[in-house]
PDB file of C-alpha atoms in Angstrom:
ATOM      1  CA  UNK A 187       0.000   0.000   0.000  1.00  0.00           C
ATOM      2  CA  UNK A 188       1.906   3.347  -1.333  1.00  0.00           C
ATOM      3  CA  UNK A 189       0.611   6.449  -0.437  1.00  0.00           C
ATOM      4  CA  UNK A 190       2.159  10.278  -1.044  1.00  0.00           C
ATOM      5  CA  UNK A 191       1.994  13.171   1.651  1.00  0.00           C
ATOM      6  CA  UNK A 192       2.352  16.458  -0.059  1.00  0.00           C
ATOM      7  CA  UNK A 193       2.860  19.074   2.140  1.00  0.00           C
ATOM      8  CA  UNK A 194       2.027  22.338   0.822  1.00  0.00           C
ATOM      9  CA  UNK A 195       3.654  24.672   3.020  1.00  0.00           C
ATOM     10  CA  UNK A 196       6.838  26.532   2.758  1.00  0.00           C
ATOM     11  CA  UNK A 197       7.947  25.201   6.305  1.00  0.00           C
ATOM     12  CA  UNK A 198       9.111  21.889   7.026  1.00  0.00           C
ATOM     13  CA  UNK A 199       8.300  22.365  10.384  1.00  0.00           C
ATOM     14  CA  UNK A 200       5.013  24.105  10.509  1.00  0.00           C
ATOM     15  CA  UNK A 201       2.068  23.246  11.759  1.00  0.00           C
ATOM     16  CA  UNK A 202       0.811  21.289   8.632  1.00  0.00           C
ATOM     17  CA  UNK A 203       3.964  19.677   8.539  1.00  0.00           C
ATOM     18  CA  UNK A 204       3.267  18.225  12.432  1.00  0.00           C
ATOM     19  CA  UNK A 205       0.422  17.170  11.102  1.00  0.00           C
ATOM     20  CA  UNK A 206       1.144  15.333   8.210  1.00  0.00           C
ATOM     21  CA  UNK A 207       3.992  13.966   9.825  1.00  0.00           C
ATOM     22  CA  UNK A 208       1.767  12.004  12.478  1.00  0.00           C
ATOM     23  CA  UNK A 209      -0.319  11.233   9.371  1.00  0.00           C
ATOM     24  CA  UNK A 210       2.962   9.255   7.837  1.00  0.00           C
ATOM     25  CA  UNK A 211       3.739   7.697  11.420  1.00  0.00           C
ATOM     26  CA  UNK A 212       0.085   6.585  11.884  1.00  0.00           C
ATOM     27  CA  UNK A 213       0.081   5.131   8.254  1.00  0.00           C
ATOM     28  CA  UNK A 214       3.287   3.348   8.607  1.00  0.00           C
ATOM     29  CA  UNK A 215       2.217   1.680  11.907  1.00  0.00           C
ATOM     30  CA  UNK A 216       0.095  -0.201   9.912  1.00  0.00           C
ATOM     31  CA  UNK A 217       2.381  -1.130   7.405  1.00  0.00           C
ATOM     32  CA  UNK A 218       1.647   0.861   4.678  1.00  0.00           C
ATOM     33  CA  UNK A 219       4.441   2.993   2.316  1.00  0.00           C
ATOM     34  CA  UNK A 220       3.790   6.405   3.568  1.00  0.00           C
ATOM     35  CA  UNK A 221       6.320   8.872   1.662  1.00  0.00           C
ATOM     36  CA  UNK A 222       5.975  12.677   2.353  1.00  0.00           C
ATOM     37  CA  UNK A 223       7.580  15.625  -0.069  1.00  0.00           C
ATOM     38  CA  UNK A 224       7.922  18.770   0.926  1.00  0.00           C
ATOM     39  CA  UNK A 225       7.111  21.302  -1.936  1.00  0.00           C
ATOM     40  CA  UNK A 226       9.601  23.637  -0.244  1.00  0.00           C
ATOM     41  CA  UNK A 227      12.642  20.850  -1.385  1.00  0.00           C
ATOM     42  CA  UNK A 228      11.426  20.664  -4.798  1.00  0.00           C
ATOM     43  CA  UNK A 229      12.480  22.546  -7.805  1.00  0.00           C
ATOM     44  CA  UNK A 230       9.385  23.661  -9.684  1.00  0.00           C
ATOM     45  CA  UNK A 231       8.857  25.991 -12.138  1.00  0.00           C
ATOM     46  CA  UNK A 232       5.910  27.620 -12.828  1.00  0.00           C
ATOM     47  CA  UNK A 233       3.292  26.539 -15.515  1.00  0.00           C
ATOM     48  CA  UNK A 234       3.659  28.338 -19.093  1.00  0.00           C
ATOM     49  CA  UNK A 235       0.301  28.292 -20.277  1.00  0.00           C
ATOM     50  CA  UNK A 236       1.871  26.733 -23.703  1.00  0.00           C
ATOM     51  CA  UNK A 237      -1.130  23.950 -23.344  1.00  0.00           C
ATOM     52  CA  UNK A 238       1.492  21.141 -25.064  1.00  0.00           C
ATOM     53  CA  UNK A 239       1.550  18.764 -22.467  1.00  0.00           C
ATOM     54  CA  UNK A 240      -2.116  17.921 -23.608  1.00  0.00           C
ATOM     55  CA  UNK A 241      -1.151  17.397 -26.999  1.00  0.00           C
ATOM     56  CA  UNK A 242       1.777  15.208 -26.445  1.00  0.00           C
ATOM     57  CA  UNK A 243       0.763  13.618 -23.109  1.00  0.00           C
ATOM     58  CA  UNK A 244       4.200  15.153 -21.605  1.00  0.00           C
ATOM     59  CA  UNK A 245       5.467  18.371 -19.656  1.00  0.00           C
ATOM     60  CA  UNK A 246       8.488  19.886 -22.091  1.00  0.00           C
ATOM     61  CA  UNK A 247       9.319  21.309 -18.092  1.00  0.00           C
ATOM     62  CA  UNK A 248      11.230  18.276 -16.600  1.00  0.00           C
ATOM     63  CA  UNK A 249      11.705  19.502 -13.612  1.00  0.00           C
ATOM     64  CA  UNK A 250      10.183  17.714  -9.534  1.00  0.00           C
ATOM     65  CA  UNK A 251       7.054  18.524 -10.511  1.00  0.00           C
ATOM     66  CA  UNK A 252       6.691  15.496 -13.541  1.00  0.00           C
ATOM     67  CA  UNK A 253       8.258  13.447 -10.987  1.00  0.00           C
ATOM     68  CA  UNK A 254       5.646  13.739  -8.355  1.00  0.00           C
ATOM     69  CA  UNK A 255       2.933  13.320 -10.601  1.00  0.00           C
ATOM     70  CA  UNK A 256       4.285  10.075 -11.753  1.00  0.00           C
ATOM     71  CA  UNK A 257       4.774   8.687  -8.097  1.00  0.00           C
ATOM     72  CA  UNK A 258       1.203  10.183  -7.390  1.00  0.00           C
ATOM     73  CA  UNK A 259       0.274   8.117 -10.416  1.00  0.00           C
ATOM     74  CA  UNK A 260       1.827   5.358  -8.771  1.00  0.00           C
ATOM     75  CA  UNK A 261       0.321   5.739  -5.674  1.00  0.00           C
ATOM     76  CA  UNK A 262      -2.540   4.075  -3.486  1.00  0.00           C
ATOM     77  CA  UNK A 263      -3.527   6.685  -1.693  1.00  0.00           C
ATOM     78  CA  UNK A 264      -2.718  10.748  -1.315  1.00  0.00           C
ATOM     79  CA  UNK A 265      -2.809  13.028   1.369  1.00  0.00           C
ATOM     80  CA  UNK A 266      -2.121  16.775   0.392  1.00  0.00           C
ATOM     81  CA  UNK A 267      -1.694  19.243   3.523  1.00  0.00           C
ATOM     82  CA  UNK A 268      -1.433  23.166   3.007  1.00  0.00           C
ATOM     83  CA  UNK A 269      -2.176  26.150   5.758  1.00  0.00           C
ATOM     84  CA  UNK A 270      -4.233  29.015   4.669  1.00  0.00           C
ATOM     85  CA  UNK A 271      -2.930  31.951   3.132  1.00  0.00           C
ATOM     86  CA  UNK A 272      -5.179  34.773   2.159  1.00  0.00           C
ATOM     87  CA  UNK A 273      -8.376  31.986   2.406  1.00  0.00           C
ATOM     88  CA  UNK A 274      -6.865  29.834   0.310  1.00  0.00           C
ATOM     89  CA  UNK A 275      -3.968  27.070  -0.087  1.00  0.00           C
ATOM     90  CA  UNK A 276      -0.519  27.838  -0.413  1.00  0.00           C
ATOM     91  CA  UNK A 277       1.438  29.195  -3.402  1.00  0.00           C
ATOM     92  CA  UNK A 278       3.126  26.381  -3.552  1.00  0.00           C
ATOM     93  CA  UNK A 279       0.697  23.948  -3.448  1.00  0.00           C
ATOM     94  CA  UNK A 280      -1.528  26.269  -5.895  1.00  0.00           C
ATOM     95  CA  UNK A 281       1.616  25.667  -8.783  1.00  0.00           C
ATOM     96  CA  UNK A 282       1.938  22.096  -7.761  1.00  0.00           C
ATOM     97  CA  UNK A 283      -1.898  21.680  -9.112  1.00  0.00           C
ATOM     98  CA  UNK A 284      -1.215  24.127 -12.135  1.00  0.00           C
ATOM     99  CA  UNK A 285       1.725  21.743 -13.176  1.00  0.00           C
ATOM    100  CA  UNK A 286       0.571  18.207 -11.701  1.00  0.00           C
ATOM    101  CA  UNK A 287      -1.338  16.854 -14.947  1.00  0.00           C
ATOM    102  CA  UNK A 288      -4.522  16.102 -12.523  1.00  0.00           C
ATOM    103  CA  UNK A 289      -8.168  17.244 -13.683  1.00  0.00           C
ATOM    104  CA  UNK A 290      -8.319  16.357 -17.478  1.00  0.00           C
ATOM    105  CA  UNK A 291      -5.550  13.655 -17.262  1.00  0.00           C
ATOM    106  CA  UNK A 292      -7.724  12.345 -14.633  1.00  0.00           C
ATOM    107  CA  UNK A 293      -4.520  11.591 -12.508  1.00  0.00           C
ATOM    108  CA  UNK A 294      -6.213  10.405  -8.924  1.00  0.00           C
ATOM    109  CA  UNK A 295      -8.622   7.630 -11.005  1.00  0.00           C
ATOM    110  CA  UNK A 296      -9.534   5.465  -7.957  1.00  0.00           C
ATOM    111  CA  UNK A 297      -7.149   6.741  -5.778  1.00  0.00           C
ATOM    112  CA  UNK A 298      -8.135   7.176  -2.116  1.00  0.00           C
ATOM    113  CA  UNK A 299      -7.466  10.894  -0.296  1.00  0.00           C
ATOM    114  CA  UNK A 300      -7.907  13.356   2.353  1.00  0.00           C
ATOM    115  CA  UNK A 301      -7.582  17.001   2.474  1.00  0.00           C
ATOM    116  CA  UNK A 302      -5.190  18.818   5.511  1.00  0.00           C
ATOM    117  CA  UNK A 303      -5.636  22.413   6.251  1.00  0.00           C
ATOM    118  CA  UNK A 304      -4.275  23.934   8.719  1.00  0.00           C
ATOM    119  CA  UNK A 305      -5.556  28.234   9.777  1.00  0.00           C
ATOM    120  CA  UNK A 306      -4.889  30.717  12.593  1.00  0.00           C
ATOM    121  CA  UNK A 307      -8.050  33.122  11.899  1.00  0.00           C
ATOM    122  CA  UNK A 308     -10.280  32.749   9.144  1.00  0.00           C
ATOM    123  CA  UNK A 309     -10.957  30.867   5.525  1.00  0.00           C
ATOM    124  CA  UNK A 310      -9.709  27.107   6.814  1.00  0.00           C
ATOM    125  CA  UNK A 311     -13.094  25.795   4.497  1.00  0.00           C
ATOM    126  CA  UNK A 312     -12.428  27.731   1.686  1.00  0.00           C
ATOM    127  CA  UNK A 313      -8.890  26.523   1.168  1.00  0.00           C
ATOM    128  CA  UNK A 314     -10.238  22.891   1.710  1.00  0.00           C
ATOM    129  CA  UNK A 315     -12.849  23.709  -0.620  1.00  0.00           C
ATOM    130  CA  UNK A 316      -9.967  24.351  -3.365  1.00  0.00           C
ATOM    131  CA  UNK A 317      -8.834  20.611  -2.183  1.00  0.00           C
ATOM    132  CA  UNK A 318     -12.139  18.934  -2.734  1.00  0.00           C
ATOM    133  CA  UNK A 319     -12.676  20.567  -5.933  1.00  0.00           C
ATOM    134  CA  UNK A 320      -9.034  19.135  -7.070  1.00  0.00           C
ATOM    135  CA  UNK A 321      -9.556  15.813  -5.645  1.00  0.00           C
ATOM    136  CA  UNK A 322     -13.423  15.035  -6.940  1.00  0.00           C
ATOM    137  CA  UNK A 323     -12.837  16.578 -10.617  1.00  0.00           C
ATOM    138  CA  UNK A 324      -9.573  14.308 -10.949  1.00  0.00           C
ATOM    139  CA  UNK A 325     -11.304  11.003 -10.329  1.00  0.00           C
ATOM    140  CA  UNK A 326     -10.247  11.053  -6.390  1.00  0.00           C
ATOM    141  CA  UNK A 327     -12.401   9.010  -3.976  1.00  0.00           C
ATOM    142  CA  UNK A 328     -12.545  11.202  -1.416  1.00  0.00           C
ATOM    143  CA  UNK A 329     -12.032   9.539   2.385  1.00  0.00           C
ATOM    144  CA  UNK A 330     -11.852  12.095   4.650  1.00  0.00           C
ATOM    145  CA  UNK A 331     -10.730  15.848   5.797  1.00  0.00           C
ATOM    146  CA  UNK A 332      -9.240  17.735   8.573  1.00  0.00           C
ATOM    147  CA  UNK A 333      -8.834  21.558   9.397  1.00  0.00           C
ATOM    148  CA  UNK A 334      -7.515  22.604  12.248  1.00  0.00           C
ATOM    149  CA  UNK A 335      -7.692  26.102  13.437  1.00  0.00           C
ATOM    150  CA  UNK A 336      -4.546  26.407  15.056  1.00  0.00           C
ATOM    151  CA  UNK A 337      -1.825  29.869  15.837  1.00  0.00           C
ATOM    152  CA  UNK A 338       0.582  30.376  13.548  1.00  0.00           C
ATOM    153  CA  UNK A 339       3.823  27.757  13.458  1.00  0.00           C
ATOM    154  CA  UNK A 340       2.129  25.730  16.320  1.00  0.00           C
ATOM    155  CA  UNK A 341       1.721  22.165  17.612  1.00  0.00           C
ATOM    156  CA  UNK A 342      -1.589  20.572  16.938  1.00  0.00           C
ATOM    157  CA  UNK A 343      -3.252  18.641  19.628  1.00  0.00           C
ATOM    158  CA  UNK A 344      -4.772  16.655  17.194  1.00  0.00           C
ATOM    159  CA  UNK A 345      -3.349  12.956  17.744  1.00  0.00           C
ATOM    160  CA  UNK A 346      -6.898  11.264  18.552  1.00  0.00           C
ATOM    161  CA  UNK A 347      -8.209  12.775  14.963  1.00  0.00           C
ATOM    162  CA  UNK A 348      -5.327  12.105  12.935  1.00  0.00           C
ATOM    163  CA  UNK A 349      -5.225   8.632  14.476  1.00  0.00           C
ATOM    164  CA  UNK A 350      -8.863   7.998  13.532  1.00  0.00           C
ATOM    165  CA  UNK A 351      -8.977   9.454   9.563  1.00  0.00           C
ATOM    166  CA  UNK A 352      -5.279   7.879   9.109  1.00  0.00           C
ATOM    167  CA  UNK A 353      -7.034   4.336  10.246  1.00  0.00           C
ATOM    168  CA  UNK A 354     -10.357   5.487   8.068  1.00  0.00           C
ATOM    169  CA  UNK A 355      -7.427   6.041   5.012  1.00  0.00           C
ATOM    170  CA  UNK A 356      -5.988   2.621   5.585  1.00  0.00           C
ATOM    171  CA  UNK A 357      -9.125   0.911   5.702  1.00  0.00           C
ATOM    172  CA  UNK A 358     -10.933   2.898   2.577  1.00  0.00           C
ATOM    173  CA  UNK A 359      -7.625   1.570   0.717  1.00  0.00           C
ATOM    174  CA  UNK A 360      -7.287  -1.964   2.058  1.00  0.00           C
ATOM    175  CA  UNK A 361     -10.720  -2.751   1.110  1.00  0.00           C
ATOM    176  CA  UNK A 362     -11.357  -0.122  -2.091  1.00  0.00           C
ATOM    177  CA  UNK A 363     -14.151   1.617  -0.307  1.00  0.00           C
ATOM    178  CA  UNK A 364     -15.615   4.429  -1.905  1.00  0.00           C
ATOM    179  CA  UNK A 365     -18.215   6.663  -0.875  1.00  0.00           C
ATOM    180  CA  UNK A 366     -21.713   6.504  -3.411  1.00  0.00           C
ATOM    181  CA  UNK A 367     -21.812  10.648  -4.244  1.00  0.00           C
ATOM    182  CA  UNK A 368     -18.525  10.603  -4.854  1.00  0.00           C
ATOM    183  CA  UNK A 369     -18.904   7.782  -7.511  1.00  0.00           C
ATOM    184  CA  UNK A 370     -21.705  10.025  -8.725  1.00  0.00           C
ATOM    185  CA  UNK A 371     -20.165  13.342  -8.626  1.00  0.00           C
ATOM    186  CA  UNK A 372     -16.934  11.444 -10.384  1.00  0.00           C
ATOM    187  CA  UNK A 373     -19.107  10.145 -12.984  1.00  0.00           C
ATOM    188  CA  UNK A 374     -21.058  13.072 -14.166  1.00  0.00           C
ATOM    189  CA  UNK A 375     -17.638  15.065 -13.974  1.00  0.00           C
ATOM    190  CA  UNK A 376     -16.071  13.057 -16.321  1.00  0.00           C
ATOM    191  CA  UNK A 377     -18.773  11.897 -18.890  1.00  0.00           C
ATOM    192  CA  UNK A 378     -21.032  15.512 -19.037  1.00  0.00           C
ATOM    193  CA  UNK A 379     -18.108  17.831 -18.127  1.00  0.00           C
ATOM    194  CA  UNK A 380     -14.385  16.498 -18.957  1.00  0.00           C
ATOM    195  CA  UNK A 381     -15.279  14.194 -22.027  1.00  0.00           C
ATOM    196  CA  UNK A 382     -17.142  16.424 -24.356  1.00  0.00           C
ATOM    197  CA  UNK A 383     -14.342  18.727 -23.967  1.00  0.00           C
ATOM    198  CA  UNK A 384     -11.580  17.009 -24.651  1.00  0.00           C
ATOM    199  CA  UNK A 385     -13.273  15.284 -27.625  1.00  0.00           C
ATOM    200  CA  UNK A 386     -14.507  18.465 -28.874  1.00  0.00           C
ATOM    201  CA  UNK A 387     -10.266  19.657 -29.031  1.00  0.00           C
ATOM    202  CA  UNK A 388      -9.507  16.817 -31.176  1.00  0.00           C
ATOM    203  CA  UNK A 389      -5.944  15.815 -32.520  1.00  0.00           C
ATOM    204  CA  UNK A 390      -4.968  19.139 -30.224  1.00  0.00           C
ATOM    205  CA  UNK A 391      -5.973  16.598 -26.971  1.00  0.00           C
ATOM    206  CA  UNK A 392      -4.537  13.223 -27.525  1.00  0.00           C
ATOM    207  CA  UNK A 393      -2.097  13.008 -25.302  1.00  0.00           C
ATOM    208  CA  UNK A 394      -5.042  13.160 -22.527  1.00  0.00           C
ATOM    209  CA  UNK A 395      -6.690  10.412 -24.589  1.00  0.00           C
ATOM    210  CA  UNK A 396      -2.975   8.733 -23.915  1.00  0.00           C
ATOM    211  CA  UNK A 397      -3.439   8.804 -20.271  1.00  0.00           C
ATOM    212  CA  UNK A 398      -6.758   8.039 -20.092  1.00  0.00           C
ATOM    213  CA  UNK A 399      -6.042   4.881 -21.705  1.00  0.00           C
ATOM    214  CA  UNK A 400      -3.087   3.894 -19.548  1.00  0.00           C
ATOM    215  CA  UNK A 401      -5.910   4.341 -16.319  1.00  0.00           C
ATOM    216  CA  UNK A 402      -8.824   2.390 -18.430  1.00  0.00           C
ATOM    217  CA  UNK A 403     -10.747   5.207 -18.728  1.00  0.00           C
ATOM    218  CA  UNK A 404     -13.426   4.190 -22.076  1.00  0.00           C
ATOM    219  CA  UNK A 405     -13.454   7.853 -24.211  1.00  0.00           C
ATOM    220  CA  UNK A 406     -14.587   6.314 -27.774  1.00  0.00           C
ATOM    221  CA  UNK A 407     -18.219   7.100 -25.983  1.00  0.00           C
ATOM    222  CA  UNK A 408     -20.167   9.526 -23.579  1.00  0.00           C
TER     223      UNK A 408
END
């Protein structure tokens, strides 16, 4: 069982990053392969708009960012953490989704998550708003959420909740639980939403066809 911590903060030692830490400890108690990246260590550079990767399937940026995609690709399970900045996620995180390859590549197909914000004053539901939206109109089957209204930098009590939605995590991917309205939201996402799209673009989308064919995703019909 593989499953990716992304933590979306600038500090490695920030509140979200206390928390997603006991998230990986929790996890690997049970056994599973709980890896964390810190968005801070990566080099990154910022989405050009250029709209190529969706013809060719590829990123002509190889930089961290197509590697964490691919090992989110590879992955069981993700758990992305961010605090709230200006009622929202981090900057980081925000050019992490720009670049990841994750709504029309349909990058967390079946994958099992929950959404980590951390807040000192106001706005903690509207940054995990920007996480549900990213997890449910990639394919994600959503497990769980926590935000935490904490000060600035601090410690979290949070051990008994972590403990419970880590456990909730393990189990959701152990036995491939998903929740009904998030099969339905998924479904009329993709099919009413994504699909007409992307078919409407043509030769100019194929490399999304590409990757929905590598995840078994049917696109000859709606």
């Amino acid at each position: 069982m593989k499953i990716v911590i992304i933590n979306g903060s600038p500090r490695k030692n920030g509140a979200t990053a206390k928390v997603l830490n006991e998230f990986a400890g929790q996890l690997a108690s049970k056994g599973a392969d709980a890896t964390m990246f810190h968005l801070s260590d990566l080099e990154m550079t910022f989405c050009k708009g250029c709209c190529g990767c969706y013809k060719t399937g590829q990123c002509f940026l190889d930089d961290d960012a197509k590697m964490l995609s691919k090992t989110i690709s590879e992955a069981d399970g993700l758990i992305i953490g961010t605090p709230c900045y200006v009622s929202d996620v981090s900057g980081q995180l925000k050019a992490f989704i720009d670049r990841g390859h994750f709504v029309f590549e349909q990058l967390l197909k079946g994958k099992h998550t929950i959404g980590v914000v951390t807040y000192e004053n106001y706005g903690g539901s509207l940054a995990y708003k920007t996480l549900k939206s990213l997890f449910v109109f990639s394919g994600a089957k959503t497990v769980d959420k926590l935000i935490i209204k904490t000060p600035f930098g601090s410690n979290p009590k949070a051990g008994p909740q972590i403990a419970s939605k880590a456990a909730r995590l393990h189990s959701s991917i152990k036995n491939n639980k998903s929740s009904f309205l998030c099969g339905i939201i998924n479904f009329f996402v993709l099919n009413f939403g994504i699909k007409p799209f992307v078919r409407k673009k043509g030769e100019a989308y194929q490399g999304v066809l590409q990757h929905w064919e590598e995840r078994g995703i049917p696109h000859r019909t709606i």
